[in-house]
Coordinates of C-alpha atoms and ligand atoms in Angstrom, one line a residue:
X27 CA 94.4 -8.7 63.6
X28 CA 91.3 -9.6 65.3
X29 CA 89.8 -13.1 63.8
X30 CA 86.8 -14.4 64.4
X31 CA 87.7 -18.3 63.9
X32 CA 84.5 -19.6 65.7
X33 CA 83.2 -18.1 62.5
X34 CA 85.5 -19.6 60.4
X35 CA 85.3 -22.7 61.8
X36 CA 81.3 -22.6 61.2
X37 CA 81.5 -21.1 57.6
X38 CA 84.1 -24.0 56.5
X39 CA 83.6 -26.7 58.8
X40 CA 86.1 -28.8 60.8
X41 CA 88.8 -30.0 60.9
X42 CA 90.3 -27.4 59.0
X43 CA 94.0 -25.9 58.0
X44 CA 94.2 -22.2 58.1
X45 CA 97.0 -20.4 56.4
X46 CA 97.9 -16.8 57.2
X47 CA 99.1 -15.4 53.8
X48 CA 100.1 -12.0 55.1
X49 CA 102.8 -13.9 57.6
X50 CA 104.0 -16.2 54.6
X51 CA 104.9 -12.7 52.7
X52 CA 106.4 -11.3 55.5
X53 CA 108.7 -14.2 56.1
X54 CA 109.7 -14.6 52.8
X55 CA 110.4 -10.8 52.7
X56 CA 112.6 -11.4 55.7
X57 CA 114.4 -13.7 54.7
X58 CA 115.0 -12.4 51.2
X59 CA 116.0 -9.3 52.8
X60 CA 118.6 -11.0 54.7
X61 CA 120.4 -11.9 51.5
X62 CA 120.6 -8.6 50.1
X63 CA 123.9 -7.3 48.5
X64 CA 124.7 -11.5 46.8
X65 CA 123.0 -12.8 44.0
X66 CA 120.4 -15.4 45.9
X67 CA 117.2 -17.6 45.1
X68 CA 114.7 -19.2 47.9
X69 CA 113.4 -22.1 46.3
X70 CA 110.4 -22.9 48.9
X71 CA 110.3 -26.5 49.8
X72 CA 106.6 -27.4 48.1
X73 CA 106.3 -30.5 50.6
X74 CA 106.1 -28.7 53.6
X75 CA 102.9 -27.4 52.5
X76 CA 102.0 -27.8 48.6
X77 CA 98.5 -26.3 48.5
X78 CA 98.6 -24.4 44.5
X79 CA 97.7 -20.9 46.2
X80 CA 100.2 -21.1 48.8
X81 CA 103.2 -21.8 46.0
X82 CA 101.4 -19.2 44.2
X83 CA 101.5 -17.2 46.8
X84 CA 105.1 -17.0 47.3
X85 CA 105.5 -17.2 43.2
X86 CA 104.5 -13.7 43.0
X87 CA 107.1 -12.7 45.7
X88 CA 109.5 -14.2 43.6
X89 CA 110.1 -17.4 44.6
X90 CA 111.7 -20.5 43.0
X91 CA 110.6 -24.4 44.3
X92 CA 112.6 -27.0 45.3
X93 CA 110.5 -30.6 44.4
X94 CA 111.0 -34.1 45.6
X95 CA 108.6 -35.6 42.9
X96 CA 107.5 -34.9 39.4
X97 CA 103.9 -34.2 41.0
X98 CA 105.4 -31.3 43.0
X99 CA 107.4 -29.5 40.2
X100 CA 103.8 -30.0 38.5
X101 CA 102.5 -28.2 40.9
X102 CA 105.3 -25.2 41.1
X103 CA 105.0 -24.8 37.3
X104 CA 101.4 -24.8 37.5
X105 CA 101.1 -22.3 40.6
X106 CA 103.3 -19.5 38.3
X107 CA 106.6 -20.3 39.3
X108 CA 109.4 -20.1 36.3
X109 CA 111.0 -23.6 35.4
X110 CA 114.3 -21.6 35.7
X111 CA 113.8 -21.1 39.4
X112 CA 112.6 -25.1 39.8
X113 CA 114.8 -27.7 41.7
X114 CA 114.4 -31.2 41.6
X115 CA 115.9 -33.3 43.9
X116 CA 115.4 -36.8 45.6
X117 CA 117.3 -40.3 46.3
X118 CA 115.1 -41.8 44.0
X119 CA 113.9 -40.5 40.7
X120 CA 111.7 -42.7 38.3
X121 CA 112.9 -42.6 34.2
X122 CA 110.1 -40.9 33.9
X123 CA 110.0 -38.0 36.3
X124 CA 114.0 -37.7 35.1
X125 CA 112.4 -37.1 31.5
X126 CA 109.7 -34.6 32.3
X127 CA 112.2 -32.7 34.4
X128 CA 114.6 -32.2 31.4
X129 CA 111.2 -31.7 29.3
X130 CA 110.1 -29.1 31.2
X131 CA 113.9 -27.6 31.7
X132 CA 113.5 -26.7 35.1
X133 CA 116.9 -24.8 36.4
X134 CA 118.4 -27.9 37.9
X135 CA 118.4 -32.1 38.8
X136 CA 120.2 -32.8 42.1
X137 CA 121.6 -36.0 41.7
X138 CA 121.6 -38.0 44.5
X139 CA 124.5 -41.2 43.4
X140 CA 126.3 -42.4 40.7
X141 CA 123.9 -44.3 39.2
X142 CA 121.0 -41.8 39.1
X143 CA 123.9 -39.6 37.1
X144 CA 123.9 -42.3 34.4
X145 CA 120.5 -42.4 34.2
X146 CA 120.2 -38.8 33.6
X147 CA 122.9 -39.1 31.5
X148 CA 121.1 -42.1 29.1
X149 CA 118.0 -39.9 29.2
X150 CA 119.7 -36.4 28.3
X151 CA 120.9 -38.4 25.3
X152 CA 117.6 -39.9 24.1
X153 CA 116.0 -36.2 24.4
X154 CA 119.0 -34.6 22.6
X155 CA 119.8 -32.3 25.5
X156 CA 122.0 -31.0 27.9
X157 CA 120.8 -31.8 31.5
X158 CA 121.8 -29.0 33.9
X159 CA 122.8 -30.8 37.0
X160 CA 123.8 -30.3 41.0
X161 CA 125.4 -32.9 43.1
X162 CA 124.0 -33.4 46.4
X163 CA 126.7 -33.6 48.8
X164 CA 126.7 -35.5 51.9
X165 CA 129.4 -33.9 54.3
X166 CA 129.2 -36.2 57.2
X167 CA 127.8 -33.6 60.2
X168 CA 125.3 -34.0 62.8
X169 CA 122.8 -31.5 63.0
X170 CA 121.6 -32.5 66.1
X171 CA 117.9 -32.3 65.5
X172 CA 115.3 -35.5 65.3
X173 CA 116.7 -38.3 63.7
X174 CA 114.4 -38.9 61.9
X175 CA 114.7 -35.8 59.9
X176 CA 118.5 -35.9 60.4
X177 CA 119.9 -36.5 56.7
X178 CA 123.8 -35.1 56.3
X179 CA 125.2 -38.2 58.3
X180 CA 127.0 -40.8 56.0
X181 CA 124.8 -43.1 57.6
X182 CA 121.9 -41.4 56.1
X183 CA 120.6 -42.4 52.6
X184 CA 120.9 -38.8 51.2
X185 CA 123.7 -37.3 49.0
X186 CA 127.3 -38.6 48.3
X187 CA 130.2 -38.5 50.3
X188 CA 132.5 -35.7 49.0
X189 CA 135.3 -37.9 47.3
X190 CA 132.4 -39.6 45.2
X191 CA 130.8 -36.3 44.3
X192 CA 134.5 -35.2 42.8
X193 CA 134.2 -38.3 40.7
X194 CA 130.7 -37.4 39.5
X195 CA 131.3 -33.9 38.5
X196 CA 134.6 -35.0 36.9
X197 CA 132.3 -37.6 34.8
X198 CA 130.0 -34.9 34.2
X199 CA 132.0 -32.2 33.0
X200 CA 133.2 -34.7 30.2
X201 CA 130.1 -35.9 28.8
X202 CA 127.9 -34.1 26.4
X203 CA 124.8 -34.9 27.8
X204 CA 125.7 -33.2 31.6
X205 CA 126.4 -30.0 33.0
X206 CA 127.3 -29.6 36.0
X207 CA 126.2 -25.9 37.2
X208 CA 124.9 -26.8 41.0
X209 CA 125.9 -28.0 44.2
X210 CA 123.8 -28.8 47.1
X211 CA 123.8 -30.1 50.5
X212 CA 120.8 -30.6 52.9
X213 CA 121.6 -31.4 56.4
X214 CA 118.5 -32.0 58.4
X215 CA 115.5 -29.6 58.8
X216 CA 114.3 -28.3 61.7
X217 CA 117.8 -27.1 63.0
X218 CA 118.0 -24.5 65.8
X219 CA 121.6 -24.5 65.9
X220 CA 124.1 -22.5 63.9
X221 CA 126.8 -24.4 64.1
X222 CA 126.4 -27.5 61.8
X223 CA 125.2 -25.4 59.0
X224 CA 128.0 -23.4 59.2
X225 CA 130.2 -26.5 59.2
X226 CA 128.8 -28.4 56.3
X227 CA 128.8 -25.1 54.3
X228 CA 132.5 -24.7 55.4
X229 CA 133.2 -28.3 53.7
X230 CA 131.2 -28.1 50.4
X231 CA 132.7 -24.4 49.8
X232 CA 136.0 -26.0 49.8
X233 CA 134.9 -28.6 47.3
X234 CA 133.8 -26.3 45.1
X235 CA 137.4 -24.5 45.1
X236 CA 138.9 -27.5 45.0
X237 CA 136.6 -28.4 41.8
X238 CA 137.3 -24.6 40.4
X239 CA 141.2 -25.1 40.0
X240 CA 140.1 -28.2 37.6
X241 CA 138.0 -26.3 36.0
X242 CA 134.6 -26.5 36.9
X243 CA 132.5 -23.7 37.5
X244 CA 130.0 -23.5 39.8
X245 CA 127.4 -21.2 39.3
X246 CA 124.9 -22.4 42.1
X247 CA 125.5 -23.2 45.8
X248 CA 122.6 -25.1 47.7
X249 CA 122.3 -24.6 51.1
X250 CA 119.8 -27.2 51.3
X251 CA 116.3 -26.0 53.9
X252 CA 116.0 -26.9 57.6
X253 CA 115.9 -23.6 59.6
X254 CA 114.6 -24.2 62.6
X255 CA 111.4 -22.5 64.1
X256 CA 109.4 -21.8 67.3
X257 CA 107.0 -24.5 68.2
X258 CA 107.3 -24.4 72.1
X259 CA 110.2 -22.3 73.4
X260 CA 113.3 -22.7 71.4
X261 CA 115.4 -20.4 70.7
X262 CA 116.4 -20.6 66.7
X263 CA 118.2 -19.3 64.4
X264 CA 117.5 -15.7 62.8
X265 CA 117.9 -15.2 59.2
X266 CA 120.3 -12.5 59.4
X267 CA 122.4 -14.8 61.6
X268 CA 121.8 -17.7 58.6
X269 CA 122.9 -15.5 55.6
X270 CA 125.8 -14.2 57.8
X271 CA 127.3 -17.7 58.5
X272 CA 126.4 -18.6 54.7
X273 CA 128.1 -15.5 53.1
X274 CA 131.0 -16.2 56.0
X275 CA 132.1 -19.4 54.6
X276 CA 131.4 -19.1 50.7
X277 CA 133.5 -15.9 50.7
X278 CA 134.9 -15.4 47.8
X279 CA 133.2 -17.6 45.7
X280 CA 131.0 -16.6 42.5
X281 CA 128.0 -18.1 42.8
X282 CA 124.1 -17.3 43.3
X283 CA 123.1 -18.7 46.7
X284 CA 120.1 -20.6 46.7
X285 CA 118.7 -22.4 50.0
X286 CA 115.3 -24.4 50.3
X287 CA 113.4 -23.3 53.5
X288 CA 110.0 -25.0 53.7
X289 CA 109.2 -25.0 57.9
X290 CA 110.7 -21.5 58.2
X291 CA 108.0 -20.1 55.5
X292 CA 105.1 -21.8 56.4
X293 CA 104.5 -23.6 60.0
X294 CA 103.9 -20.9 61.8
X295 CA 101.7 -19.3 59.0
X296 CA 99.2 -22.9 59.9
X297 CA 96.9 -23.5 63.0
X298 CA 95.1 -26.5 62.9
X299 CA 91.5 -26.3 63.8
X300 CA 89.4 -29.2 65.2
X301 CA 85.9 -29.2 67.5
X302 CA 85.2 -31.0 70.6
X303 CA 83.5 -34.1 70.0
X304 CA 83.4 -35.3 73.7
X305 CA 85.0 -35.3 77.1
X306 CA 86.1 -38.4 78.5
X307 CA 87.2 -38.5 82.3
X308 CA 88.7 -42.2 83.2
X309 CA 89.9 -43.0 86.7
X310 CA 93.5 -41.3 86.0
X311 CA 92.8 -39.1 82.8
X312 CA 91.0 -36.9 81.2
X313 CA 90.6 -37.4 77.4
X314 CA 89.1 -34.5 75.5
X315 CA 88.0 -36.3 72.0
X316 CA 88.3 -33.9 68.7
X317 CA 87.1 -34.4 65.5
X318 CA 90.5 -34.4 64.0
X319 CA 93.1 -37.0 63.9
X320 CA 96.4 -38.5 63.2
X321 CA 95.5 -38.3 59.4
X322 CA 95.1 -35.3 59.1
X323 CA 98.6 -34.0 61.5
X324 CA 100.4 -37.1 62.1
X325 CA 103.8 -35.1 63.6
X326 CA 103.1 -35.7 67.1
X327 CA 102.0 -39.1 66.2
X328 CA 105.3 -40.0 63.7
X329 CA 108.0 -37.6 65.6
X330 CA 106.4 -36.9 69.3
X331 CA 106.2 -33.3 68.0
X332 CA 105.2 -30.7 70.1
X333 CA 102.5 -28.4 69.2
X334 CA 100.9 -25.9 71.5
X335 CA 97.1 -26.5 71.9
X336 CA 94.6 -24.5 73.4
X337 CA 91.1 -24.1 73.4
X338 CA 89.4 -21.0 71.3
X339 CA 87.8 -18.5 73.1
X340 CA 86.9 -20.9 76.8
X341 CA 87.6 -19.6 80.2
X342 CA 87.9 -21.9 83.2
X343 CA 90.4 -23.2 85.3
X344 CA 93.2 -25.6 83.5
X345 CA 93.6 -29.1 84.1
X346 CA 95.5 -31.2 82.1
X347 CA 93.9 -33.6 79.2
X348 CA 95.2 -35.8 76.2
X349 CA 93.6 -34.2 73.0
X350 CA 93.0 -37.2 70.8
X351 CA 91.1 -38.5 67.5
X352 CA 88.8 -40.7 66.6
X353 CA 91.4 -42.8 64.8
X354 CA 91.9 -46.5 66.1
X355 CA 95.3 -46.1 67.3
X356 CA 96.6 -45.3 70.6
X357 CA 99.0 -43.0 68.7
X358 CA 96.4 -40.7 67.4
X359 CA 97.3 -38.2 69.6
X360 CA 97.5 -33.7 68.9
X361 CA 99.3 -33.5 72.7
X362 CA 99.5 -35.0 75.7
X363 CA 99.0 -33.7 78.9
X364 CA 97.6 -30.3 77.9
X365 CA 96.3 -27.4 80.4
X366 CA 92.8 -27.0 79.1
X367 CA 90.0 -25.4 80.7
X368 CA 86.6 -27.6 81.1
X369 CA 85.4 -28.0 77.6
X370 CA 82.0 -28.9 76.0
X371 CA 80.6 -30.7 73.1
X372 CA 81.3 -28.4 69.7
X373 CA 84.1 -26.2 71.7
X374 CA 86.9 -25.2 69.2
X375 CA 90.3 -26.4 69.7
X376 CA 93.1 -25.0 67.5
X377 CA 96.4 -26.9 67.5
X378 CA 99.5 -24.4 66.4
X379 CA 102.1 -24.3 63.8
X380 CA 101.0 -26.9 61.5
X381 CA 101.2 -24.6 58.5
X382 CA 104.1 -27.0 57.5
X383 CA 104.0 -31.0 56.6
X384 CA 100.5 -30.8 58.3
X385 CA 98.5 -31.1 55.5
X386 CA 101.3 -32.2 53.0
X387 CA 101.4 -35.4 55.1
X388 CA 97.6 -36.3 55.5
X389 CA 95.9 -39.4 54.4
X390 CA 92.5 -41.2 54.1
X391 CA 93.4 -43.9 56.9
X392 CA 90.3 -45.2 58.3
X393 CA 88.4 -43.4 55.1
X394 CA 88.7 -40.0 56.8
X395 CA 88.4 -37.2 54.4
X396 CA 91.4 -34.9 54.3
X397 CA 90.0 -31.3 55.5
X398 CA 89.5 -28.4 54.1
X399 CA 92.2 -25.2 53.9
X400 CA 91.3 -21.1 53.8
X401 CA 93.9 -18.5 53.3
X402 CA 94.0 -15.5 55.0
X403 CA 95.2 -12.2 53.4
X404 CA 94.3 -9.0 54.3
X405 CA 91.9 -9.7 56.5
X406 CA 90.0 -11.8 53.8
X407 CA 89.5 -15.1 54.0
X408 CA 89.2 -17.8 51.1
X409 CA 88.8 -21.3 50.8
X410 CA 91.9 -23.1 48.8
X411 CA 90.9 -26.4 49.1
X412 CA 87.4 -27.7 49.2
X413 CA 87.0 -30.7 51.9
X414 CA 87.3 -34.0 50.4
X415 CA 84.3 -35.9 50.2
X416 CA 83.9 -39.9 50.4
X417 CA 83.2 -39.6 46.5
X418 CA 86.4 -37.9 46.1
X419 CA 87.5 -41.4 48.3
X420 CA 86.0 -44.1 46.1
X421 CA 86.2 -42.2 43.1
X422 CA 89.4 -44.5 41.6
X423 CA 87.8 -47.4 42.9
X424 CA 84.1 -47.8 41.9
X425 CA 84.6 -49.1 38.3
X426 CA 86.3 -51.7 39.8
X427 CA 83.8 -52.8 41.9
X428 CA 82.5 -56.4 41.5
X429 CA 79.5 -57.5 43.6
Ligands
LIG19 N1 115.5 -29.4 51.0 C1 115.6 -30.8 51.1 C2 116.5 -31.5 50.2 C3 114.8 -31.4 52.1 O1 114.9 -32.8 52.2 C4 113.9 -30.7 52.9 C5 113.1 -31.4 53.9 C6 113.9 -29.3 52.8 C7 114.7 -28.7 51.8 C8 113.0 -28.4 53.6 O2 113.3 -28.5 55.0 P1 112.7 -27.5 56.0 O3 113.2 -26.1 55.6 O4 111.2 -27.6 55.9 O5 113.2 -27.9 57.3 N2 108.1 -34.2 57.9 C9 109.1 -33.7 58.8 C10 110.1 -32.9 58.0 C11 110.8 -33.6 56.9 C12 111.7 -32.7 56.1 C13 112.2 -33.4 54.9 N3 113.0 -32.6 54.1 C14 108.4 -32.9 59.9 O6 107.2 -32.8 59.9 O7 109.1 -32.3 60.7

């Protein structure tokens, strides 16, 4: 498809997300595909990019939602996605996110330790109900991937080890209040590696045989998100190879497969879109200056994330520059070092792959407004969130205001 986006950069303004709807389908297609023949749910991760239109957008494909907050399963319900096909999970629920949840009876709670079982449990009981519940296991691997988003090492505050989650669904199975249907496991997200998924779905299949011969059923097995995608030049996992390596080592088991990709649906949908502001040359650099910042993409900033930059439409020959924001950090930062051709004042610069935890991650700092975000479908485009203003900014804060 042929896209103007110097026109779409003038109709919406800048900085701006753009989302291409068509490749979010087709992903999702792919991947559903991939688990054809086994009973299966893809519950999108909603924080990797939790615009209404784009959960909506997968809603109608079929999709389920796995939250982290009250405010995202909000969102999933209100974007047309069932409450059977909702997950909520998280290491730390508030009383009353926990209560909503069960309110809304959304398909499952991932507990995350003992204690947040009790409290479910307490809650359950107030309400009268039966709280349909998961355990996230922890099973100890290394998914060699960024530590920061690293989470299925015991050092890691996620999950239980597996001899504690025995204990809970033990507990659980007893009590009136619990049900325990699910188990999950989430091991890190951006793998590009096989192997460790492989492993830690080898070890939680086991537990769930071993919790079969005492007599408790699961019905749903998590495979947690994280597949890995292309930002630079990796070479990643391919979802026929994922659903093979799942269905490999749950073999045998009767349970509907449900995994939580957010990255894989969306980051590659996402460019990023931000205008030349200035060019700065110093004695050893050359600084090209952009209108966007850290706040609005803080990966490279937070994780030293790579994302390929380039400039829209601009011939000339390619020195390297650091593409920075106006943000008063020295880590505001899009990449370092970049091959860009000589650029001038309102030139369009579009940073790739930030369809996921690009905009999800955003914030006012230095009371920049967050930007605005179009979809693309079809060769349409439509805006699907207007650009923050600086009343939008103050709005919580005027009333306040004593002079
Ligand atoms: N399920 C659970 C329980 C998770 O914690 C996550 C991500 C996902 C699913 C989705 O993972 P994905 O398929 O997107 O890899 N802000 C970081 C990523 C943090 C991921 C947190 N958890 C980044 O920008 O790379």
């Amino acid at each position: 498809m042929n896209i103007d986006y110097k026109a779409l950069a003038e109709k919406y303004g800048t900085p701006l997300y753009i989302y291409d709807f068509d490749y979010i389908e087709n992903r999702y297609t792919t991947l559903k595909e991939a688990f054809a023949g086994k009973k299966s749910l893809i519950n999108y991760a909603v924080k990797a990019n939790s615009n209404l239109s784009v959960i909506a957008h997968l809603a109608k494909l079929g999709a389920g939602a796995d939250c982290v907050s009250i405010g995202e399963v909000k969102r999933a319900l209100e974007a047309g996605i069932s409450k059977y096909k909702i997950i909520f999970s998280g290491v730390g629920k508030r009383d009353d996110e926990i209560r909503m949840a069960l309110e809304y009876d959304i398909l499952l709670i991932n507990l995350e330790s003992e204690a947040e079982m009790k409290r479910v449990e307490q809650i359950a009981k107030e309400l009268g109900v039966e709280a349909r519940i998961s355990v996230r296991v922890n099973p100890n691997i290394d998914p060699q991937t960024h530590p920061y988003i690293s989470t299925g090492l015991h050092e890691s505050k996620f999950g239980v080890e597996i001899a504690m989650a025995k204990r809970m669904y033990i507990y659980a199975k007893k009590s009136e209040f619990l049900n325990p249907v699910g188990i999950h496991f989430h091991i890190g997200s951006q793998l590009t590696n096989l192997e460790p998924i492989r492993e830690a779905c080898g070890i939680v299949a086991d537990l769930v045989r071993s919790l079969k011969a005492i007599k408790i059923d699961i019905k749903f097995f998590d495979v947690g998100g994280g597949i890995g995608v292309v930002y630079d030049d990796e070479v990643t996992i391919t979802a026929k190879e994922y659903t093979e390596a799942i269905f490999a080592m749950t073999k045998g088991l009767d349970v509907t497969l449900l995994c939580e990709p957010g990255r894989y649906m969306v980051a590659n949908a996402g460019a990023f879109f931000t205008k030349v502001l200035y060019e700065k040359l110093n004695e050893e650099k050359r600084f090209v200056i952009v209108d966007g910042a850290m706040n609005d993409l803080i990966r490279p900033s937070l994780y030293s994330a790579y994302h390929k930059i380039e400039a829209v439409e601009k011939e000339g020959e390619k020195t390297p520059a650091d593409v920075v924001g106006p943000v008063c950090e020295s880590g505001d930062f899009f990449g370092k070092d970049v091959q860009l051709p000589p650029l001038e004042h309102n030139d369009l610069i579009v940073v790739h792959s930030a369809g996921a935890y690009g905009f999800t991650m955003a914030s006012n700092y230095n009371t920049r407004a967050k930007s605005a975000e179009v979809a693309l479908e079809g060769g349409e485009d439509r805006l699907i969130r207007k650009r923050e203003t600086y009343e939008d900014q103050v709005r919580l804060e005027r009333e306040y205001l004593v002079k």
